[in-house]
Short mmCIF file of C-alpha atoms and ligand atoms in Angstrom, two decimals:
data_model
loop_
_atom_site.label_atom_id
_atom_site.label_comp_id
_atom_site.label_asym_id
_atom_site.label_seq_id
_atom_site.Cartn_x
_atom_site.Cartn_y
_atom_site.Cartn_z
CA MET A 13 28.86 4.53 -3.47
CA ARG A 14 25.94 4.32 -1.06
CA GLN A 15 22.46 4.65 -2.50
CA ASN A 16 20.35 7.50 -1.15
CA VAL A 17 16.92 6.48 0.10
CA CYS A 18 13.92 8.74 0.56
CA ILE A 19 11.22 7.34 2.85
CA LEU A 20 7.77 8.84 2.31
CA GLY A 21 5.80 7.92 5.43
CA ALA A 22 8.81 7.08 7.61
CA THR A 23 6.83 7.26 10.87
CA GLY A 24 4.38 4.53 9.84
CA SER A 25 4.47 0.76 10.06
CA ILE A 26 6.13 0.30 6.63
CA GLY A 27 8.48 3.19 7.49
CA ASP A 28 9.51 1.29 10.64
CA SER A 29 10.25 -1.91 8.77
CA THR A 30 12.13 -0.02 6.05
CA LEU A 31 14.37 1.68 8.61
CA LYS A 32 14.95 -1.68 10.29
CA VAL A 33 16.16 -3.19 6.99
CA LEU A 34 18.29 -0.12 6.16
CA ALA A 35 19.91 -0.18 9.62
CA GLN A 36 21.31 -3.60 8.74
CA HIS A 37 22.87 -2.29 5.50
CA THR A 38 24.34 1.10 6.30
CA GLU A 39 27.36 0.39 4.09
CA GLN A 40 25.04 0.17 1.05
CA TYR A 41 22.27 2.67 1.81
CA ALA A 42 22.03 6.15 3.34
CA VAL A 43 18.76 7.65 4.56
CA PHE A 44 18.53 10.89 2.58
CA ALA A 45 15.04 12.11 3.50
CA VAL A 46 12.20 11.09 5.80
CA THR A 47 8.63 12.35 6.12
CA GLY A 48 5.94 12.20 8.77
CA TYR A 49 2.51 13.66 9.22
CA HIS A 50 1.56 13.33 12.90
CA ARG A 51 4.19 11.88 15.16
CA ILE A 52 6.92 14.53 15.46
CA ASP A 53 8.67 12.82 18.38
CA LYS A 54 8.98 9.66 16.35
CA LEU A 55 10.42 11.67 13.48
CA ILE A 56 13.00 13.22 15.84
CA GLU A 57 13.95 9.75 17.04
CA ILE A 58 14.43 8.67 13.42
CA CYS A 59 16.56 11.77 12.75
CA LEU A 60 18.76 11.01 15.77
CA ILE A 61 19.44 7.47 14.59
CA HIS A 62 19.52 7.82 10.80
CA ARG A 63 20.74 11.41 10.29
CA PRO A 64 18.79 12.25 7.11
CA ARG A 65 19.65 15.39 5.11
CA VAL A 66 16.00 16.46 4.77
CA VAL A 67 12.81 16.01 6.76
CA VAL A 68 9.31 16.84 5.50
CA VAL A 69 6.36 17.66 7.78
CA PRO A 70 3.05 19.55 7.45
CA LYS A 71 3.49 23.32 7.60
CA GLN A 72 1.80 23.60 11.01
CA GLN A 73 4.46 21.27 12.53
CA GLN A 74 7.41 23.16 11.05
CA GLN A 75 8.08 25.31 14.12
CA GLU A 76 7.81 22.39 16.53
CA ILE A 77 10.21 20.15 14.60
CA TRP A 78 12.66 23.01 14.11
CA GLN A 79 12.80 23.62 17.86
CA LYS A 80 13.19 19.93 18.65
CA LEU A 81 15.93 19.44 16.04
CA GLN A 82 17.75 22.46 17.58
CA GLN A 83 17.43 20.95 21.06
CA HIS A 84 19.07 17.77 19.79
CA HIS A 85 21.78 19.72 17.93
CA LEU A 86 20.50 18.40 14.59
CA THR A 87 20.78 21.84 13.03
CA GLU A 88 22.11 20.60 9.68
CA ILE A 89 18.85 18.83 8.76
CA GLU A 90 16.79 20.78 6.22
CA ILE A 91 13.06 21.09 6.95
CA LEU A 92 10.60 21.18 4.05
CA THR A 93 6.83 21.21 4.26
CA ASP A 94 3.61 19.93 2.73
CA GLU A 95 3.09 18.36 -0.67
CA ASP A 96 5.71 20.56 -2.35
CA GLY A 97 8.31 19.25 0.08
CA LEU A 98 7.24 15.64 -0.52
CA VAL A 99 7.40 16.06 -4.30
CA HIS A 100 10.77 17.80 -4.02
CA ILE A 101 12.48 14.99 -2.11
CA ALA A 102 10.77 12.21 -4.10
CA SER A 103 12.26 13.60 -7.29
CA HIS A 104 15.52 14.97 -5.86
CA PRO A 105 18.45 14.31 -8.22
CA GLU A 106 20.55 12.84 -5.39
CA VAL A 107 17.88 10.28 -4.44
CA ASP A 108 18.20 6.77 -5.90
CA VAL A 109 15.43 4.91 -4.11
CA VAL A 110 12.01 6.12 -2.97
CA MET A 111 9.95 4.12 -0.50
CA ALA A 112 6.32 5.14 -1.16
CA ALA A 113 4.73 4.39 2.20
CA ILE A 114 2.33 7.26 2.80
CA VAL A 115 -1.16 5.91 3.41
CA GLY A 116 -3.98 6.77 1.02
CA ALA A 117 -4.45 9.32 -1.75
CA ALA A 118 -2.05 11.74 -0.02
CA GLY A 119 0.77 9.62 -1.46
CA LEU A 120 -0.27 9.95 -5.10
CA LEU A 121 1.60 13.10 -6.18
CA PRO A 122 4.90 12.33 -4.42
CA THR A 123 4.84 8.73 -5.70
CA LEU A 124 4.11 9.94 -9.22
CA ALA A 125 6.91 12.50 -8.89
CA ALA A 126 9.34 9.69 -8.00
CA VAL A 127 8.14 7.64 -10.98
CA ARG A 128 8.48 10.62 -13.32
CA ALA A 129 12.01 11.23 -12.06
CA GLY A 130 12.88 7.64 -13.03
CA LYS A 131 13.66 6.41 -9.52
CA ARG A 132 13.62 2.91 -8.10
CA VAL A 133 10.21 3.20 -6.45
CA LEU A 134 9.29 0.69 -3.75
CA LEU A 135 5.51 0.76 -3.84
CA ALA A 136 3.67 0.17 -0.56
CA ASN A 137 1.13 2.97 -1.12
CA LYS A 138 -1.29 0.85 -3.17
CA GLU A 139 -3.96 3.58 -3.13
CA ALA A 140 -1.73 5.75 -5.38
CA LEU A 141 -1.66 3.03 -8.06
CA VAL A 142 -5.35 2.16 -7.67
CA MET A 143 -6.21 5.83 -8.28
CA SER A 144 -3.89 6.55 -11.16
CA GLY A 145 -3.53 3.06 -12.75
CA ASP A 146 -2.59 3.45 -16.39
CA ILE A 147 -1.06 6.91 -15.91
CA MET A 148 1.35 5.66 -13.23
CA MET A 149 2.32 2.59 -15.30
CA GLN A 150 2.82 4.64 -18.48
CA GLU A 151 4.92 7.23 -16.64
CA ALA A 152 7.06 4.46 -15.14
CA GLN A 153 7.72 3.03 -18.59
CA LYS A 154 8.32 6.40 -20.22
CA ASN A 155 10.79 7.51 -17.56
CA ASN A 156 12.51 4.18 -16.98
CA ALA A 157 11.42 4.07 -13.38
CA LEU A 158 11.67 0.72 -11.63
CA LEU A 159 8.32 0.29 -9.91
CA LEU A 160 8.77 -2.62 -7.50
CA PRO A 161 5.97 -4.03 -5.36
CA VAL A 162 6.34 -4.01 -1.59
CA ASP A 163 2.83 -5.20 -0.82
CA SER A 164 3.63 -8.75 0.31
CA GLU A 165 1.24 -10.41 -2.18
CA HIS A 166 2.49 -8.44 -5.17
CA ASN A 167 6.06 -8.90 -4.14
CA ALA A 168 5.35 -12.65 -3.96
CA ILE A 169 3.72 -12.61 -7.42
CA PHE A 170 6.68 -10.67 -8.80
CA GLN A 171 9.01 -13.32 -7.38
CA CYS A 172 6.93 -16.14 -8.93
CA LEU A 173 6.62 -14.61 -12.41
CA PRO A 174 9.20 -15.37 -15.12
CA HIS A 175 12.36 -13.29 -14.45
CA ASP A 176 11.95 -11.57 -17.85
CA TYR A 177 8.19 -11.05 -17.49
CA ASN A 178 7.32 -8.14 -19.73
CA THR A 179 4.24 -6.08 -18.89
CA THR A 180 4.24 -4.23 -22.20
CA HIS A 181 3.15 -7.24 -24.33
CA THR A 182 -0.44 -7.36 -25.45
CA ASN A 183 -2.05 -10.38 -23.87
CA THR A 184 0.89 -10.31 -21.48
CA PRO A 185 0.39 -13.18 -19.02
CA LEU A 186 -0.80 -15.91 -21.41
CA LYS A 187 1.96 -15.18 -23.92
CA GLN A 188 4.42 -15.82 -21.14
CA GLY A 189 2.79 -19.06 -19.99
CA VAL A 190 0.95 -17.58 -17.01
CA SER A 191 -2.64 -18.82 -16.71
CA GLN A 192 -3.71 -17.28 -13.40
CA ILE A 193 -2.66 -15.34 -10.33
CA LEU A 194 -3.76 -16.60 -6.93
CA LEU A 195 -3.90 -13.58 -4.63
CA THR A 196 -3.91 -14.74 -1.02
CA ALA A 197 -5.84 -13.04 1.79
CA SER A 198 -5.62 -13.77 5.50
CA GLY A 199 -9.36 -13.18 5.83
CA GLY A 200 -8.70 -10.58 8.55
CA PRO A 201 -9.80 -10.60 12.20
CA PHE A 202 -13.45 -11.41 11.40
CA LEU A 203 -12.96 -14.44 9.19
CA HIS A 204 -15.14 -16.52 11.51
CA SER A 205 -17.53 -13.79 12.73
CA SER A 206 -21.24 -14.03 11.94
CA ALA A 207 -23.00 -11.35 9.89
CA LEU A 208 -24.73 -10.26 13.12
CA ASP A 209 -21.43 -9.94 15.01
CA LEU A 210 -20.05 -7.74 12.22
CA GLU A 211 -22.78 -5.17 12.97
CA HIS A 212 -21.18 -4.52 16.39
CA VAL A 213 -17.48 -4.51 15.53
CA THR A 214 -15.47 -1.69 17.20
CA PRO A 215 -12.50 0.20 15.68
CA ALA A 216 -10.17 -1.43 18.24
CA GLN A 217 -11.33 -4.92 17.20
CA ALA A 218 -11.03 -4.08 13.50
CA CYS A 219 -7.47 -2.78 13.96
CA LYS A 220 -6.29 -5.97 15.65
CA HIS A 221 -5.04 -8.09 12.76
CA PRO A 222 -4.19 -11.73 13.55
CA ASN A 223 -0.94 -11.93 11.51
CA TRP A 224 0.31 -8.43 10.66
CA SER A 225 0.88 -5.26 12.65
CA MET A 226 -0.11 -2.39 10.35
CA GLY A 227 -1.46 1.19 10.26
CA ARG A 228 -5.11 1.69 11.21
CA LYS A 229 -6.44 2.36 7.71
CA ILE A 230 -5.01 -0.78 6.12
CA SER A 231 -6.04 -2.79 9.19
CA VAL A 232 -9.69 -1.80 8.66
CA ASP A 233 -9.29 -2.49 4.93
CA SER A 234 -8.04 -5.98 5.80
CA ALA A 235 -11.04 -6.52 8.06
CA THR A 236 -13.57 -5.52 5.36
CA LEU A 237 -11.55 -7.31 2.60
CA MET A 238 -11.34 -3.97 0.76
CA ASN A 239 -7.59 -4.34 1.13
CA LYS A 240 -7.86 -7.40 -1.11
CA GLY A 241 -10.06 -5.42 -3.49
CA LEU A 242 -7.45 -2.66 -3.74
CA GLU A 243 -4.78 -5.33 -4.17
CA LEU A 244 -6.76 -6.96 -6.98
CA ILE A 245 -6.70 -3.64 -8.85
CA GLU A 246 -3.04 -3.13 -7.94
CA ALA A 247 -2.19 -6.57 -9.42
CA CYS A 248 -4.08 -5.83 -12.67
CA HIS A 249 -1.94 -2.72 -13.23
CA LEU A 250 1.41 -4.01 -12.01
CA PHE A 251 1.26 -7.23 -14.02
CA ASN A 252 -0.94 -6.08 -16.93
CA ILE A 253 -3.43 -8.85 -16.20
CA CYS A 254 -7.22 -8.93 -16.54
CA GLU A 255 -9.18 -9.11 -13.26
CA SER A 256 -10.82 -12.37 -14.37
CA LYS A 257 -7.36 -14.00 -14.19
CA VAL A 258 -6.85 -12.99 -10.56
CA THR A 259 -8.47 -15.34 -8.04
CA VAL A 260 -8.61 -14.43 -4.36
CA VAL A 261 -7.79 -17.32 -2.02
CA VAL A 262 -8.29 -16.97 1.73
CA HIS A 263 -5.27 -18.46 3.49
CA PRO A 264 -5.52 -17.61 7.20
CA GLN A 265 -1.91 -18.45 8.16
CA SER A 266 -0.35 -15.84 5.80
CA ILE A 267 2.61 -18.12 5.08
CA ILE A 268 2.09 -18.31 1.32
CA HIS A 269 2.05 -14.68 0.18
CA SER A 270 0.53 -15.39 -3.26
CA MET A 271 0.94 -17.76 -6.20
CA VAL A 272 1.27 -17.83 -9.97
CA GLN A 273 -0.19 -20.67 -12.03
CA TYR A 274 1.26 -21.62 -15.41
CA VAL A 275 -0.31 -23.27 -18.45
CA ASP A 276 1.75 -26.43 -17.88
CA GLY A 277 0.01 -27.13 -14.57
CA SER A 278 2.72 -25.61 -12.32
CA THR A 279 1.80 -23.42 -9.37
CA LEU A 280 4.64 -21.35 -7.91
CA ALA A 281 4.27 -19.91 -4.42
CA GLN A 282 6.43 -17.55 -2.39
CA MET A 283 6.46 -18.39 1.31
CA GLY A 284 7.87 -16.82 4.45
CA ASN A 285 7.02 -15.61 7.91
CA PRO A 286 4.60 -12.68 7.73
CA ASP A 287 7.01 -9.76 8.15
CA MET A 288 7.17 -6.78 5.78
CA CYS A 289 10.98 -6.63 6.11
CA THR A 290 11.17 -9.47 3.55
CA PRO A 291 9.33 -7.79 0.64
CA ILE A 292 10.98 -4.45 1.52
CA ALA A 293 14.46 -5.97 1.37
CA HIS A 294 13.57 -7.80 -1.84
CA ALA A 295 12.41 -4.62 -3.58
CA LEU A 296 15.33 -2.63 -2.21
CA ALA A 297 18.05 -4.98 -3.45
CA TRP A 298 16.39 -6.72 -6.42
CA PRO A 299 17.76 -8.61 -8.33
CA LYS A 300 20.16 -9.25 -5.44
CA ARG A 301 19.16 -10.62 -2.05
CA ILE A 302 20.11 -8.99 1.24
CA GLN A 303 19.71 -10.09 4.84
CA THR A 304 16.79 -9.10 7.06
CA PRO A 305 16.01 -9.77 10.72
CA VAL A 306 13.21 -12.15 9.61
CA PRO A 307 13.79 -15.73 10.78
CA ALA A 308 13.62 -18.46 8.14
CA LEU A 309 10.32 -20.26 7.87
CA ASP A 310 10.19 -23.40 10.01
CA LEU A 311 7.85 -25.80 8.22
CA PHE A 312 7.80 -28.18 11.18
CA VAL A 313 6.11 -25.39 13.15
CA ASN A 314 4.06 -23.82 10.34
CA HIS A 315 3.04 -27.09 8.76
CA HIS A 316 -0.68 -26.48 8.53
CA LEU A 317 -1.86 -24.37 5.60
CA ASP A 318 -5.56 -23.82 4.87
CA PHE A 319 -7.30 -22.34 1.84
CA GLN A 320 -10.89 -21.31 1.20
CA PRO A 321 -12.81 -18.95 -1.11
CA PRO A 322 -13.82 -15.51 0.24
CA ASP A 323 -17.36 -15.03 1.59
CA HIS A 324 -18.84 -12.24 -0.54
CA GLN A 325 -22.03 -12.14 1.53
CA ARG A 326 -20.32 -11.04 4.75
CA PHE A 327 -17.54 -9.11 2.97
CA PRO A 328 -19.06 -7.34 -0.07
CA ALA A 329 -16.16 -4.86 -0.45
CA LEU A 330 -14.04 -7.24 -2.53
CA GLN A 331 -16.78 -7.61 -5.15
CA LEU A 332 -17.24 -3.81 -5.27
CA ALA A 333 -13.56 -3.49 -6.14
CA ARG A 334 -13.86 -6.16 -8.83
CA GLU A 335 -16.80 -4.30 -10.37
CA ALA A 336 -14.88 -0.99 -10.22
CA ILE A 337 -11.94 -2.38 -12.20
CA GLN A 338 -14.32 -4.10 -14.65
CA GLU A 339 -16.00 -0.75 -15.30
CA GLY A 340 -12.63 0.98 -15.53
CA GLY A 341 -12.37 4.75 -16.06
CA VAL A 342 -12.40 6.69 -12.81
CA MET A 343 -14.33 3.99 -10.91
CA PRO A 344 -11.24 2.64 -9.07
CA THR A 345 -10.47 6.24 -8.00
CA VAL A 346 -14.06 6.65 -6.79
CA LEU A 347 -13.88 3.30 -4.97
CA ASN A 348 -10.66 4.28 -3.22
CA ALA A 349 -11.80 7.77 -2.22
CA SER A 350 -15.17 6.62 -0.86
CA ASN A 351 -13.42 3.84 1.04
CA GLU A 352 -11.01 6.33 2.65
CA ILE A 353 -13.94 8.47 3.80
CA ALA A 354 -15.94 5.47 5.04
CA VAL A 355 -12.97 4.02 6.96
CA ASP A 356 -12.33 7.41 8.58
CA ALA A 357 -15.99 7.67 9.57
CA PHE A 358 -15.90 4.16 11.04
CA LEU A 359 -12.69 4.90 12.99
CA SER A 360 -14.28 8.03 14.44
CA GLU A 361 -17.41 6.00 15.27
CA LYS A 362 -19.75 7.89 12.95
CA ILE A 363 -20.80 4.75 11.07
CA LYS A 364 -20.87 0.98 11.71
CA PHE A 365 -18.33 -1.45 10.30
CA THR A 366 -21.02 -2.91 8.04
CA ASP A 367 -21.83 0.58 6.69
CA ILE A 368 -18.40 0.85 5.04
CA PRO A 369 -19.32 -1.16 1.89
CA LYS A 370 -22.75 0.53 1.83
CA VAL A 371 -21.14 3.97 1.57
CA ILE A 372 -18.83 2.78 -1.22
CA ASP A 373 -21.67 1.08 -3.10
CA TYR A 374 -23.74 4.27 -2.92
CA VAL A 375 -20.91 6.45 -4.20
CA LEU A 376 -20.04 4.04 -7.03
CA ASN A 377 -23.69 4.14 -8.11
CA THR A 378 -23.96 7.93 -7.83
CA VAL A 379 -20.83 9.27 -9.50
CA ASN A 380 -20.85 9.07 -13.32
CA ASN A 381 -17.94 7.24 -14.88
CA VAL A 382 -15.57 8.94 -17.33
CA ALA A 383 -12.24 7.94 -18.86
CA ALA A 384 -9.30 8.40 -16.45
CA ASN A 385 -7.20 10.09 -19.09
CA SER A 386 -5.61 12.87 -17.07
CA LEU A 387 -4.38 13.51 -13.58
CA ASP A 388 -6.83 16.42 -13.28
CA THR A 389 -9.76 14.12 -14.07
CA ILE A 390 -8.53 11.65 -11.46
CA LEU A 391 -8.05 14.29 -8.76
CA GLY A 392 -11.41 15.88 -9.62
CA HIS A 393 -13.23 12.56 -9.24
CA ASP A 394 -11.34 11.77 -6.06
CA GLU A 395 -12.73 14.98 -4.61
CA LEU A 396 -16.22 14.40 -5.98
CA ALA A 397 -16.34 10.88 -4.52
CA ARG A 398 -15.18 12.17 -1.10
CA HIS A 399 -17.87 14.83 -1.14
CA THR A 400 -20.57 12.33 -2.18
CA ALA A 401 -19.49 9.89 0.55
CA ASN A 402 -19.47 12.61 3.23
CA THR A 403 -22.92 13.85 2.21
CA TYR A 404 -24.32 10.30 2.35
CA ILE A 405 -22.77 9.69 5.80
CA GLN A 406 -24.12 13.00 7.16
CA ARG A 407 -27.60 12.27 5.82
CA LYS A 408 -27.55 8.77 7.34
CA GLY A 409 -26.43 10.14 10.70
CA GLN A 410 -29.38 12.55 10.99
P1 NAD B 14 0.67 3.95 8.76
O1 NAD B 14 -0.61 4.60 9.07
O2 NAD B 14 1.38 3.17 9.82
O3 NAD B 14 1.71 5.04 8.20
C1 NAD B 14 1.34 5.98 7.24
C2 NAD B 14 2.43 7.01 7.01
O4 NAD B 14 1.88 8.01 6.14
C3 NAD B 14 2.88 7.75 8.28
O5 NAD B 14 4.24 8.06 8.19
C4 NAD B 14 2.04 9.04 8.27
O6 NAD B 14 2.66 10.09 8.97
C5 NAD B 14 1.98 9.32 6.78
N1 NAD B 14 0.79 10.08 6.40
C6 NAD B 14 -0.50 9.85 6.78
N2 NAD B 14 -1.32 10.78 6.24
C7 NAD B 14 -0.54 11.61 5.50
C8 NAD B 14 -0.80 12.77 4.71
N3 NAD B 14 -2.03 13.25 4.57
N4 NAD B 14 0.24 13.36 4.10
C9 NAD B 14 1.50 12.88 4.24
N5 NAD B 14 1.81 11.79 4.98
C10 NAD B 14 0.80 11.16 5.60
O7 NAD B 14 0.40 3.02 7.47
P2 NAD B 14 1.22 1.74 6.98
O8 NAD B 14 0.61 0.52 7.56
O9 NAD B 14 2.69 1.96 7.13
O10 NAD B 14 0.83 1.73 5.44
C11 NAD B 14 1.40 2.63 4.52
C12 NAD B 14 1.02 2.22 3.11
O11 NAD B 14 1.57 0.93 2.84
C13 NAD B 14 -0.50 2.10 2.89
O12 NAD B 14 -0.82 2.49 1.60
C14 NAD B 14 -0.74 0.60 3.05
O13 NAD B 14 -1.86 0.15 2.32
C15 NAD B 14 0.55 0.03 2.49
N6 NAD B 14 0.89 -1.30 3.00
C16 NAD B 14 1.11 -1.48 4.32
C17 NAD B 14 1.43 -2.75 4.81
C18 NAD B 14 1.73 -2.97 6.28
O14 NAD B 14 2.04 -4.10 6.65
N7 NAD B 14 1.66 -1.98 7.13
C19 NAD B 14 1.51 -3.81 3.92
C20 NAD B 14 1.28 -3.59 2.58
C21 NAD B 14 0.98 -2.33 2.12
MG1 MG B 15 -0.94 -6.91 1.12
#
């Protein structure tokens, strides 16, 4: 029997790579549902090739996609809309695997719905886990969902941890011989830029990553190092590890995707060419291995690997994320929401690149922390942080 796959965010960069992997394994997997927010033509293209049963778009695109599906004689595809549609397909009884690849907070409710329905959830949408942390992990455990990391670093860590690593132990990592996680970072496009140069960075420059081709939001996050900050929080939740045991290592070649150190002095690394098809295929088939179009690593070509600590002076976002997870409560939610607003404002040229961490710092210092003990509290603070960030940006722009 083929497994039915639902791809949340099918028109994005992770969506692309997922469809590429699935196209190589059509005997094992069927594309059941796909979603897209902006690019309707791309969604039609996907429908023509992969013939999903359901497609989800925003309500205002419903008419357009209906007409285009008719034109292409794809009349059997059901069209659903908005968050209700996303939640419906993510928890659909016929779906086995959900790829959570919507960018940002918009992915939270559908990802949580997939977790609550006990699916195999391939987690790319790190913002959803950063926001909901303990709730998402508890729901996964309660509902026997398999929450597998697609983020290349977390997928690497998962591969380097003991095969029976159990996140429900108290004092989890040490009990299982793990002393530290080394979370690698490429350093982004401005690794060698001066503080002065960073003041004049344009959105186009920030979106041009040296090793990975990604969506615009995560590209900016990689450039500010906030991506690594979000990933630090993601690692703490996924592997039940304290932030002090996660060290960020800048490794510009992105060949080692992260490492796990053990109490006996061993360091295990997962290596490969930087291509998201590898972690996607790993999470899709785990514990089996399936083929991808990614060529094997040639160490005679990629023989030079460098490592250095991050520069917190030029890239303060990483430290803000560390402080947010140290404080706990809703602070990671506030960090994520204010970052989304700041990145948007930078991409629409309302603020400078170097203003991004300033906005986040302001919001973290303005919003009062409370325990993140319900989804309502999380969503309420997400909204409050967005409002606070927008007000600060407007005031600064006057
Ligand atoms: P992208 O911008 O290329 O794609 C985002 C997808 O989400 C698109 O399909 C878009 O239509 C959809 N979307 C955007 N806003 C939406 C909304 N409000 N409601 C519903 N759908 C919406 O982004 P990406 O690079 O594919 O990244 C997706 C997620 O995966 C992000 O959370 C990112 O951090 C994570 N991730 C990406 C990479 C990568 O290499 N691209 C690596 C690791 C993790
Ligand atoms: Mg990553």
